[in-house]
């Protein structure tokens, strides 16, 4: 009897071989076989067909087993036929180190190694391309600029698979975690008066776990030169005469990554005392009854929109103006004006009262005059001299006379 030709097999370690069913043209043929390399996972000998089995190769080179098959029929032994089963090793890859870095930083190049199997290549996949690395590739992974435009850490898993002679080894994974660049929320500029309390300033960020450090370029305002965390309320200081502006620079940090600094200002205004004085347009504040009198206010530190409230004998009069006129004054009327300053920090109060103007008002006195001649009946001869005499009432101490004829 003879054995039909048997195909050689090449498989990867741990893969199943193809079952071998022997055949012959001679009816009733049986088969016995031997295997010169039992390490591949097949017994050294056997009879009948060879069932599929998991190939074994624990080394780094291909292992070839030669199977010799002998047919027997009717007590007659036929020629031996051989075929081979080649088992290729599966390559390995060393453990890969995880990487953690900040947005915008450069990664460390990744060079997979560890396989002693000749011709090993390494293929890799990346499940998160947003970090700046492609979805797949082969060979080494060059250094690249890590990217994370979100507010939370992004972790990509890199899977590296070694392959040799079409046999893939066990894949290993590593992670690349890219932490975001923290951003501090913009802080509005602050303005406060000397000796007043500036409320606490709380910093914020969309990045979880962000911490803050800050510097102050002018500690004279009552705030330290530097600190961490939020800024507690403090009493502002500026005993001078001009505003003091301090610039505070805040730097956020999260997951070891430092974000861009932002600045805001704290302006501490000094306390400024407003003043007001008023005067009338009449000398010595003396007038006759029913005379219109104009009062004018002169101020300092009133601000851009000072407010005026005129008062007569304590009662509100006039309009919001630096001038006030009155033609109904009586003797002893007292005129004052309250100034409300619009400057940032008036002191001790924003509203102050002027000096008082006391009016001297004289009532009108009616005067009269009667004239008479020295001639009885006011009758004279032509050419005669006549004397006229004027008699006055309320003429004052120095009355003036102007005689008229016709």
mmCIF file of N, CA and C in Angstrom, residues 227-348:
data_model
loop_
_atom_site.group_PDB
_atom_site.id
_atom_site.type_symbol
_atom_site.label_atom_id
_atom_site.label_comp_id
_atom_site.label_asym_id
_atom_site.label_seq_id
_atom_site.Cartn_x
_atom_site.Cartn_y
_atom_site.Cartn_z
ATOM 1 N N UNK A 227 1.041 85.275 47.688
ATOM 2 C CA UNK A 227 0.266 84.323 48.462
ATOM 3 C C UNK A 227 -0.256 83.213 47.573
ATOM 4 N N UNK A 228 -0.991 82.287 48.173
ATOM 5 C CA UNK A 228 -1.612 81.185 47.434
ATOM 6 C C UNK A 228 -3.082 81.109 47.811
ATOM 7 N N UNK A 229 -3.877 80.528 46.900
ATOM 8 C CA UNK A 229 -5.303 80.399 47.154
ATOM 9 C C UNK A 229 -6.019 81.720 46.964
ATOM 10 N N UNK A 230 -7.224 81.802 47.504
ATOM 11 C CA UNK A 230 -8.025 83.016 47.383
ATOM 12 C C UNK A 230 -7.425 84.140 48.217
ATOM 13 N N UNK A 231 -7.830 85.366 47.891
ATOM 14 C CA UNK A 231 -7.380 86.538 48.645
ATOM 15 C C UNK A 231 -8.469 86.897 49.655
ATOM 16 N N UNK A 232 -8.118 86.839 50.915
ATOM 17 C CA UNK A 232 -9.086 87.150 51.970
ATOM 18 C C UNK A 232 -9.375 88.654 51.998
ATOM 19 N N UNK A 233 -10.519 89.008 52.563
ATOM 20 C CA UNK A 233 -10.859 90.420 52.723
ATOM 21 C C UNK A 233 -9.779 91.119 53.542
ATOM 22 N N UNK A 234 -9.493 92.371 53.182
ATOM 23 C CA UNK A 234 -8.494 93.123 53.933
ATOM 24 C C UNK A 234 -8.871 94.602 53.937
ATOM 25 N N UNK A 235 -8.274 95.342 54.885
ATOM 26 C CA UNK A 235 -8.517 96.779 54.981
ATOM 27 C C UNK A 235 -7.551 97.513 54.073
ATOM 28 N N UNK A 236 -8.108 98.220 53.101
ATOM 29 C CA UNK A 236 -7.277 98.926 52.117
ATOM 30 C C UNK A 236 -6.602 100.130 52.763
ATOM 31 N N UNK A 237 -5.408 100.439 52.266
ATOM 32 C CA UNK A 237 -4.622 101.518 52.862
ATOM 33 C C UNK A 237 -4.113 102.473 51.782
ATOM 34 N N UNK A 238 -4.393 103.747 51.969
ATOM 35 C CA UNK A 238 -3.808 104.809 51.142
ATOM 36 C C UNK A 238 -3.985 106.133 51.873
ATOM 37 N N UNK A 239 -3.031 106.482 52.732
ATOM 38 C CA UNK A 239 -3.157 107.729 53.480
ATOM 39 C C UNK A 239 -2.735 108.957 52.678
ATOM 40 N N UNK A 240 -2.385 108.772 51.412
ATOM 41 C CA UNK A 240 -1.893 109.875 50.593
ATOM 42 C C UNK A 240 -3.007 110.719 50.008
ATOM 43 N N UNK A 241 -2.666 111.391 48.916
ATOM 44 C CA UNK A 241 -3.623 112.316 48.292
ATOM 45 C C UNK A 241 -3.979 111.910 46.871
ATOM 46 N N UNK A 242 -3.328 110.891 46.336
ATOM 47 C CA UNK A 242 -3.618 110.418 44.981
ATOM 48 C C UNK A 242 -3.909 108.919 45.023
ATOM 49 N N UNK A 243 -4.669 108.402 44.042
ATOM 50 C CA UNK A 243 -4.983 106.964 44.033
ATOM 51 C C UNK A 243 -3.723 106.111 43.904
ATOM 52 N N UNK A 244 -3.741 104.949 44.555
ATOM 53 C CA UNK A 244 -2.669 103.965 44.433
ATOM 54 C C UNK A 244 -3.248 102.744 43.720
ATOM 55 N N UNK A 245 -2.581 102.330 42.626
ATOM 56 C CA UNK A 245 -3.060 101.204 41.828
ATOM 57 C C UNK A 245 -2.063 100.048 41.949
ATOM 58 N N UNK A 246 -2.528 98.939 42.504
ATOM 59 C CA UNK A 246 -1.694 97.729 42.630
ATOM 60 C C UNK A 246 -2.130 96.720 41.575
ATOM 61 N N UNK A 247 -1.155 96.055 40.955
ATOM 62 C CA UNK A 247 -1.445 95.015 39.965
ATOM 63 C C UNK A 247 -1.222 93.645 40.602
ATOM 64 N N UNK A 248 -2.279 92.826 40.579
ATOM 65 C CA UNK A 248 -2.206 91.479 41.138
ATOM 66 C C UNK A 248 -2.153 90.482 39.979
ATOM 67 N N UNK A 249 -1.162 89.604 39.998
ATOM 68 C CA UNK A 249 -0.976 88.599 38.940
ATOM 69 C C UNK A 249 -1.286 87.217 39.510
ATOM 70 N N UNK A 250 -2.233 86.519 38.878
ATOM 71 C CA UNK A 250 -2.694 85.213 39.361
ATOM 72 C C UNK A 250 -2.265 84.123 38.383
ATOM 73 N N UNK A 251 -1.635 83.065 38.901
ATOM 74 C CA UNK A 251 -1.177 81.953 38.063
ATOM 75 C C UNK A 251 -1.857 80.667 38.517
ATOM 76 N N UNK A 252 -2.593 79.978 37.612
ATOM 77 C CA UNK A 252 -3.255 78.720 37.979
ATOM 78 C C UNK A 252 -2.342 77.518 37.741
ATOM 79 N N UNK A 253 -2.492 76.495 38.572
ATOM 80 C CA UNK A 253 -1.756 75.236 38.414
ATOM 81 C C UNK A 253 -2.719 74.078 38.666
ATOM 82 N N UNK A 254 -2.645 73.051 37.795
ATOM 83 C CA UNK A 254 -3.477 71.864 37.994
ATOM 84 C C UNK A 254 -2.736 70.660 37.431
ATOM 85 N N UNK A 255 -2.700 69.580 38.205
ATOM 86 C CA UNK A 255 -2.044 68.337 37.775
ATOM 87 C C UNK A 255 -0.597 68.570 37.356
ATOM 88 N N UNK A 256 0.050 69.506 38.033
ATOM 89 C CA UNK A 256 1.444 69.800 37.716
ATOM 90 C C UNK A 256 1.636 70.683 36.509
ATOM 91 N N UNK A 257 0.548 71.170 35.920
ATOM 92 C CA UNK A 257 0.631 72.018 34.726
ATOM 93 C C UNK A 257 0.309 73.458 35.106
ATOM 94 N N UNK A 258 1.135 74.376 34.634
ATOM 95 C CA UNK A 258 0.978 75.795 34.956
ATOM 96 C C UNK A 258 0.289 76.499 33.788
ATOM 97 N N UNK A 259 -0.786 77.218 34.090
ATOM 98 C CA UNK A 259 -1.512 77.949 33.062
ATOM 99 C C UNK A 259 -1.008 79.373 32.930
ATOM 100 N N UNK A 260 -1.591 80.080 31.974
ATOM 101 C CA UNK A 260 -1.199 81.461 31.729
ATOM 102 C C UNK A 260 -1.666 82.350 32.881
ATOM 103 N N UNK A 261 -0.810 83.282 33.271
ATOM 104 C CA UNK A 261 -1.148 84.216 34.353
ATOM 105 C C UNK A 261 -2.135 85.263 33.834
ATOM 106 N N UNK A 262 -2.991 85.717 34.728
ATOM 107 C CA UNK A 262 -3.900 86.833 34.433
ATOM 108 C C UNK A 262 -3.715 87.895 35.502
ATOM 109 N N UNK A 263 -3.959 89.134 35.118
ATOM 110 C CA UNK A 263 -3.788 90.242 36.054
ATOM 111 C C UNK A 263 -5.089 91.011 36.249
ATOM 112 N N UNK A 264 -5.198 91.635 37.390
ATOM 113 C CA UNK A 264 -6.259 92.596 37.646
ATOM 114 C C UNK A 264 -5.691 93.653 38.584
ATOM 115 N N UNK A 265 -6.385 94.754 38.718
ATOM 116 C CA UNK A 265 -5.871 95.853 39.541
ATOM 117 C C UNK A 265 -6.769 96.102 40.750
ATOM 118 N N UNK A 266 -6.139 96.583 41.799
ATOM 119 C CA UNK A 266 -6.863 97.051 42.983
ATOM 120 C C UNK A 266 -6.478 98.516 43.160
ATOM 121 N N UNK A 267 -7.456 99.405 42.983
ATOM 122 C CA UNK A 267 -7.219 100.837 43.127
ATOM 123 C C UNK A 267 -7.737 101.286 44.491
ATOM 124 N N UNK A 268 -6.839 101.865 45.278
ATOM 125 C CA UNK A 268 -7.222 102.372 46.595
ATOM 126 C C UNK A 268 -7.214 103.899 46.508
ATOM 127 N N UNK A 269 -8.398 104.487 46.600
ATOM 128 C CA UNK A 269 -8.512 105.938 46.526
ATOM 129 C C UNK A 269 -8.320 106.572 47.903
ATOM 130 N N UNK A 270 -7.670 107.738 47.945
ATOM 131 C CA UNK A 270 -7.500 108.417 49.236
ATOM 132 C C UNK A 270 -8.805 109.066 49.679
ATOM 133 N N UNK A 271 -8.889 109.368 50.954
ATOM 134 C CA UNK A 271 -10.028 110.127 51.464
ATOM 135 C C UNK A 271 -9.794 111.601 51.141
ATOM 136 N N UNK A 272 -10.740 112.231 50.446
ATOM 137 C CA UNK A 272 -10.622 113.635 50.044
ATOM 138 C C UNK A 272 -11.767 114.425 50.658
ATOM 139 N N UNK A 273 -11.430 115.554 51.286
ATOM 140 C CA UNK A 273 -12.449 116.358 51.973
ATOM 141 C C UNK A 273 -13.014 117.423 51.035
ATOM 142 N N UNK A 274 -14.309 117.369 50.738
ATOM 143 C CA UNK A 274 -14.905 118.431 49.922
ATOM 144 C C UNK A 274 -15.167 119.684 50.764
ATOM 145 N N UNK A 275 -15.173 120.848 50.138
ATOM 146 C CA UNK A 275 -15.488 122.107 50.837
ATOM 147 C C UNK A 275 -16.477 122.908 50.008
ATOM 148 N N UNK A 276 -17.243 123.783 50.691
ATOM 149 C CA UNK A 276 -18.173 124.678 50.020
ATOM 150 C C UNK A 276 -18.288 125.966 50.812
ATOM 151 N N UNK A 277 -18.282 127.081 50.112
ATOM 152 C CA UNK A 277 -18.566 128.383 50.736
ATOM 153 C C UNK A 277 -19.502 129.131 49.804
ATOM 154 N N UNK A 278 -20.380 129.953 50.399
ATOM 155 C CA UNK A 278 -21.334 130.711 49.585
ATOM 156 C C UNK A 278 -21.228 132.184 49.931
ATOM 157 N N UNK A 279 -21.620 132.991 48.958
ATOM 158 C CA UNK A 279 -21.618 134.446 49.167
ATOM 159 C C UNK A 279 -22.716 135.055 48.312
ATOM 160 N N UNK A 280 -23.234 136.207 48.777
ATOM 161 C CA UNK A 280 -24.247 136.925 47.999
ATOM 162 C C UNK A 280 -23.562 137.989 47.155
ATOM 163 N N UNK A 281 -24.300 138.522 46.197
ATOM 164 C CA UNK A 281 -23.735 139.586 45.336
ATOM 165 C C UNK A 281 -23.990 140.979 45.902
ATOM 166 N N UNK A 282 -24.407 141.062 47.165
ATOM 167 C CA UNK A 282 -24.694 142.349 47.791
ATOM 168 C C UNK A 282 -23.685 142.623 48.907
ATOM 169 N N UNK A 283 -23.089 143.798 48.903
ATOM 170 C CA UNK A 283 -22.114 144.138 49.959
ATOM 171 C C UNK A 283 -22.757 144.008 51.337
ATOM 172 N N UNK A 284 -22.014 143.328 52.186
ATOM 173 C CA UNK A 284 -22.456 143.148 53.577
ATOM 174 C C UNK A 284 -23.803 142.450 53.679
ATOM 175 N N UNK A 285 -24.226 141.838 52.577
ATOM 176 C CA UNK A 285 -25.499 141.117 52.550
ATOM 177 C C UNK A 285 -26.672 142.013 52.925
ATOM 178 N N UNK A 286 -26.512 143.300 52.619
ATOM 179 C CA UNK A 286 -27.555 144.267 52.971
ATOM 180 C C UNK A 286 -28.322 144.658 51.725
ATOM 181 N N UNK A 287 -29.644 144.610 51.800
ATOM 182 C CA UNK A 287 -30.485 144.944 50.660
ATOM 183 C C UNK A 287 -31.747 145.624 51.151
ATOM 184 N N UNK A 288 -32.434 146.214 50.205
ATOM 185 C CA UNK A 288 -33.778 146.702 50.476
ATOM 186 C C UNK A 288 -34.752 145.576 50.192
ATOM 187 N N UNK A 289 -35.861 145.609 50.837
ATOM 188 C CA UNK A 289 -36.872 144.584 50.638
ATOM 189 C C UNK A 289 -37.226 144.474 49.165
ATOM 190 N N UNK A 290 -37.489 143.194 48.732
ATOM 191 C CA UNK A 290 -37.900 142.887 47.355
ATOM 192 C C UNK A 290 -36.771 143.021 46.341
ATOM 193 N N UNK A 291 -35.542 143.168 46.820
ATOM 194 C CA UNK A 291 -34.396 143.221 45.899
ATOM 195 C C UNK A 291 -33.939 141.799 45.585
ATOM 196 N N UNK A 292 -33.760 141.516 44.279
ATOM 197 C CA UNK A 292 -33.278 140.178 43.896
ATOM 198 C C UNK A 292 -31.813 140.043 44.285
ATOM 199 N N UNK A 293 -31.515 138.939 44.963
ATOM 200 C CA UNK A 293 -30.143 138.687 45.423
ATOM 201 C C UNK A 293 -29.664 137.361 44.860
ATOM 202 N N UNK A 294 -28.425 137.368 44.329
ATOM 203 C CA UNK A 294 -27.836 136.156 43.744
ATOM 204 C C UNK A 294 -26.798 135.582 44.703
ATOM 205 N N UNK A 295 -26.942 134.301 44.999
ATOM 206 C CA UNK A 295 -25.995 133.595 45.864
ATOM 207 C C UNK A 295 -25.190 132.616 44.997
ATOM 208 N N UNK A 296 -23.890 132.548 45.233
ATOM 209 C CA UNK A 296 -23.002 131.673 44.451
ATOM 210 C C UNK A 296 -22.205 130.778 45.383
ATOM 211 N N UNK A 297 -22.145 129.476 45.016
ATOM 212 C CA UNK A 297 -21.382 128.498 45.805
ATOM 213 C C UNK A 297 -20.026 128.267 45.154
ATOM 214 N N UNK A 298 -18.997 128.267 45.968
ATOM 215 C CA UNK A 298 -17.641 127.928 45.513
ATOM 216 C C UNK A 298 -17.220 126.657 46.224
ATOM 217 N N UNK A 299 -16.834 125.611 45.432
ATOM 218 C CA UNK A 299 -16.552 124.305 46.034
ATOM 219 C C UNK A 299 -15.162 123.807 45.634
ATOM 220 N N UNK A 300 -14.678 122.853 46.426
ATOM 221 C CA UNK A 300 -13.498 122.074 46.054
ATOM 222 C C UNK A 300 -13.820 120.605 46.282
ATOM 223 N N UNK A 301 -13.204 119.731 45.465
ATOM 224 C CA UNK A 301 -13.381 118.282 45.580
ATOM 225 C C UNK A 301 -14.845 117.867 45.489
ATOM 226 N N UNK A 302 -15.552 118.535 44.579
ATOM 227 C CA UNK A 302 -16.957 118.190 44.386
ATOM 228 C C UNK A 302 -17.173 117.033 43.435
ATOM 229 N N UNK A 303 -16.137 116.657 42.717
ATOM 230 C CA UNK A 303 -16.294 115.586 41.740
ATOM 231 C C UNK A 303 -16.854 116.106 40.428
ATOM 232 N N UNK A 304 -17.156 115.174 39.531
ATOM 233 C CA UNK A 304 -17.645 115.563 38.200
ATOM 234 C C UNK A 304 -19.130 115.917 38.195
ATOM 235 N N UNK A 305 -19.875 115.404 39.169
ATOM 236 C CA UNK A 305 -21.315 115.701 39.221
ATOM 237 C C UNK A 305 -21.718 116.066 40.650
ATOM 238 N N UNK A 306 -21.246 117.203 41.120
ATOM 239 C CA UNK A 306 -21.643 117.609 42.475
ATOM 240 C C UNK A 306 -23.135 117.936 42.520
ATOM 241 N N UNK A 307 -23.744 117.719 43.683
ATOM 242 C CA UNK A 307 -25.164 118.024 43.872
ATOM 243 C C UNK A 307 -25.297 119.148 44.904
ATOM 244 N N UNK A 308 -26.184 120.097 44.602
ATOM 245 C CA UNK A 308 -26.391 121.261 45.477
ATOM 246 C C UNK A 308 -27.827 121.256 45.991
ATOM 247 N N UNK A 309 -27.972 121.553 47.289
ATOM 248 C CA UNK A 309 -29.296 121.756 47.856
ATOM 249 C C UNK A 309 -29.274 123.047 48.671
ATOM 250 N N UNK A 310 -29.878 124.092 48.101
ATOM 251 C CA UNK A 310 -29.939 125.379 48.795
ATOM 252 C C UNK A 310 -31.027 125.329 49.858
ATOM 253 N N UNK A 311 -30.787 126.071 50.923
ATOM 254 C CA UNK A 311 -31.750 126.114 52.017
ATOM 255 C C UNK A 311 -31.923 127.562 52.496
ATOM 256 N N UNK A 312 -33.170 127.915 52.817
ATOM 257 C CA UNK A 312 -33.482 129.220 53.429
ATOM 258 C C UNK A 312 -34.151 128.937 54.749
ATOM 259 N N UNK A 313 -33.437 129.344 55.799
ATOM 260 C CA UNK A 313 -33.925 129.096 57.157
ATOM 261 C C UNK A 313 -34.172 127.601 57.394
ATOM 262 N N UNK A 314 -33.290 126.747 56.776
ATOM 263 C CA UNK A 314 -33.363 125.303 56.977
ATOM 264 C C UNK A 314 -34.307 124.577 56.046
ATOM 265 N N UNK A 315 -35.034 125.316 55.212
ATOM 266 C CA UNK A 315 -35.984 124.697 54.283
ATOM 267 C C UNK A 315 -35.395 124.673 52.868
ATOM 268 N N UNK A 316 -35.658 123.576 52.149
ATOM 269 C CA UNK A 316 -35.117 123.429 50.801
ATOM 270 C C UNK A 316 -35.686 124.480 49.864
ATOM 271 N N UNK A 317 -34.804 125.104 49.092
ATOM 272 C CA UNK A 317 -35.196 126.081 48.077
ATOM 273 C C UNK A 317 -34.274 125.893 46.871
ATOM 274 N N UNK A 318 -34.605 126.538 45.786
ATOM 275 C CA UNK A 318 -33.712 126.559 44.634
ATOM 276 C C UNK A 318 -33.640 125.241 43.895
ATOM 277 N N UNK A 319 -32.636 125.158 43.001
ATOM 278 C CA UNK A 319 -32.424 123.977 42.165
ATOM 279 C C UNK A 319 -31.015 123.445 42.397
ATOM 280 N N UNK A 320 -30.745 122.306 41.764
ATOM 281 C CA UNK A 320 -29.427 121.689 41.857
ATOM 282 C C UNK A 320 -28.458 122.482 40.990
ATOM 283 N N UNK A 321 -27.991 123.571 41.555
ATOM 284 C CA UNK A 321 -27.138 124.482 40.794
ATOM 285 C C UNK A 321 -26.185 125.181 41.757
ATOM 286 N N UNK A 322 -25.098 125.689 41.190
ATOM 287 C CA UNK A 322 -24.121 126.408 42.019
ATOM 288 C C UNK A 322 -24.573 127.823 42.328
ATOM 289 N N UNK A 323 -25.705 128.250 41.764
ATOM 290 C CA UNK A 323 -26.215 129.591 42.051
ATOM 291 C C UNK A 323 -27.683 129.498 42.481
ATOM 292 N N UNK A 324 -28.080 130.521 43.248
ATOM 293 C CA UNK A 324 -29.466 130.596 43.713
ATOM 294 C C UNK A 324 -29.825 132.075 43.826
ATOM 295 N N UNK A 325 -31.007 132.422 43.338
ATOM 296 C CA UNK A 325 -31.453 133.828 43.438
ATOM 297 C C UNK A 325 -32.774 133.876 44.187
ATOM 298 N N UNK A 326 -32.977 135.035 44.899
ATOM 299 C CA UNK A 326 -34.179 135.179 45.729
ATOM 300 C C UNK A 326 -34.521 136.669 45.800
ATOM 301 N N UNK A 327 -35.781 136.985 45.520
ATOM 302 C CA UNK A 327 -36.228 138.384 45.613
ATOM 303 C C UNK A 327 -37.290 138.567 46.684
ATOM 304 N N UNK A 328 -37.383 137.560 47.574
ATOM 305 C CA UNK A 328 -38.402 137.635 48.638
ATOM 306 C C UNK A 328 -37.761 137.446 49.998
ATOM 307 N N UNK A 329 -36.588 138.014 50.158
ATOM 308 C CA UNK A 329 -35.875 137.886 51.422
ATOM 309 C C UNK A 329 -36.411 138.872 52.442
ATOM 310 N N UNK A 330 -36.373 138.453 53.685
ATOM 311 C CA UNK A 330 -36.733 139.347 54.775
ATOM 312 C C UNK A 330 -35.548 139.404 55.724
ATOM 313 N N UNK A 331 -35.557 140.401 56.541
ATOM 314 C CA UNK A 331 -34.431 140.606 57.447
ATOM 315 C C UNK A 331 -34.227 139.382 58.344
ATOM 316 N N UNK A 332 -32.939 138.945 58.395
ATOM 317 C CA UNK A 332 -32.593 137.819 59.244
ATOM 318 C C UNK A 332 -32.685 136.465 58.563
ATOM 319 N N UNK A 333 -33.121 136.439 57.291
ATOM 320 C CA UNK A 333 -33.145 135.150 56.577
ATOM 321 C C UNK A 333 -31.734 134.576 56.514
ATOM 322 N N UNK A 334 -31.654 133.247 56.707
ATOM 323 C CA UNK A 334 -30.349 132.555 56.691
ATOM 324 C C UNK A 334 -30.300 131.637 55.471
ATOM 325 N N UNK A 335 -29.309 131.866 54.623
ATOM 326 C CA UNK A 335 -29.133 131.059 53.414
ATOM 327 C C UNK A 335 -27.912 130.149 53.607
ATOM 328 N N UNK A 336 -28.119 128.853 53.336
ATOM 329 C CA UNK A 336 -27.012 127.881 53.347
ATOM 330 C C UNK A 336 -27.158 126.993 52.112
ATOM 331 N N UNK A 337 -26.120 126.170 51.861
ATOM 332 C CA UNK A 337 -26.179 125.221 50.745
ATOM 333 C C UNK A 337 -25.476 123.930 51.176
ATOM 334 N N UNK A 338 -26.122 122.785 50.901
ATOM 335 C CA UNK A 338 -25.537 121.472 51.202
ATOM 336 C C UNK A 338 -24.943 120.903 49.914
ATOM 337 N N UNK A 339 -23.645 120.606 49.944
ATOM 338 C CA UNK A 339 -22.950 120.007 48.812
ATOM 339 C C UNK A 339 -22.834 118.501 49.029
ATOM 340 N N UNK A 340 -23.258 117.726 48.027
ATOM 341 C CA UNK A 340 -23.007 116.279 48.034
ATOM 342 C C UNK A 340 -21.987 115.991 46.933
ATOM 343 N N UNK A 341 -20.783 115.632 47.370
ATOM 344 C CA UNK A 341 -19.677 115.424 46.428
ATOM 345 C C UNK A 341 -19.816 114.083 45.710
ATOM 346 N N UNK A 342 -19.373 114.055 44.441
ATOM 347 C CA UNK A 342 -19.391 112.811 43.669
ATOM 348 C C UNK A 342 -18.002 112.182 43.548
ATOM 349 N N UNK A 343 -17.024 112.698 44.277
ATOM 350 C CA UNK A 343 -15.694 112.088 44.222
ATOM 351 C C UNK A 343 -15.750 110.697 44.831
ATOM 352 N N UNK A 344 -14.755 109.886 44.500
ATOM 353 C CA UNK A 344 -14.769 108.472 44.890
ATOM 354 C C UNK A 344 -14.834 108.277 46.394
ATOM 355 N N UNK A 345 -14.038 108.996 47.114
ATOM 356 C CA UNK A 345 -13.957 108.763 48.560
ATOM 357 C C UNK A 345 -13.995 110.085 49.317
ATOM 358 N N UNK A 346 -15.160 110.701 49.458
ATOM 359 C CA UNK A 346 -15.232 111.960 50.210
ATOM 360 C C UNK A 346 -15.169 111.678 51.700
ATOM 361 N N UNK A 347 -14.633 112.632 52.431
ATOM 362 C CA UNK A 347 -14.562 112.431 53.871
ATOM 363 C C UNK A 347 -14.623 113.757 54.615
ATOM 364 N N UNK A 348 -15.084 113.776 55.823
ATOM 365 C CA UNK A 348 -15.580 112.590 56.543
ATOM 366 C C UNK A 348 -16.926 112.082 56.038
#
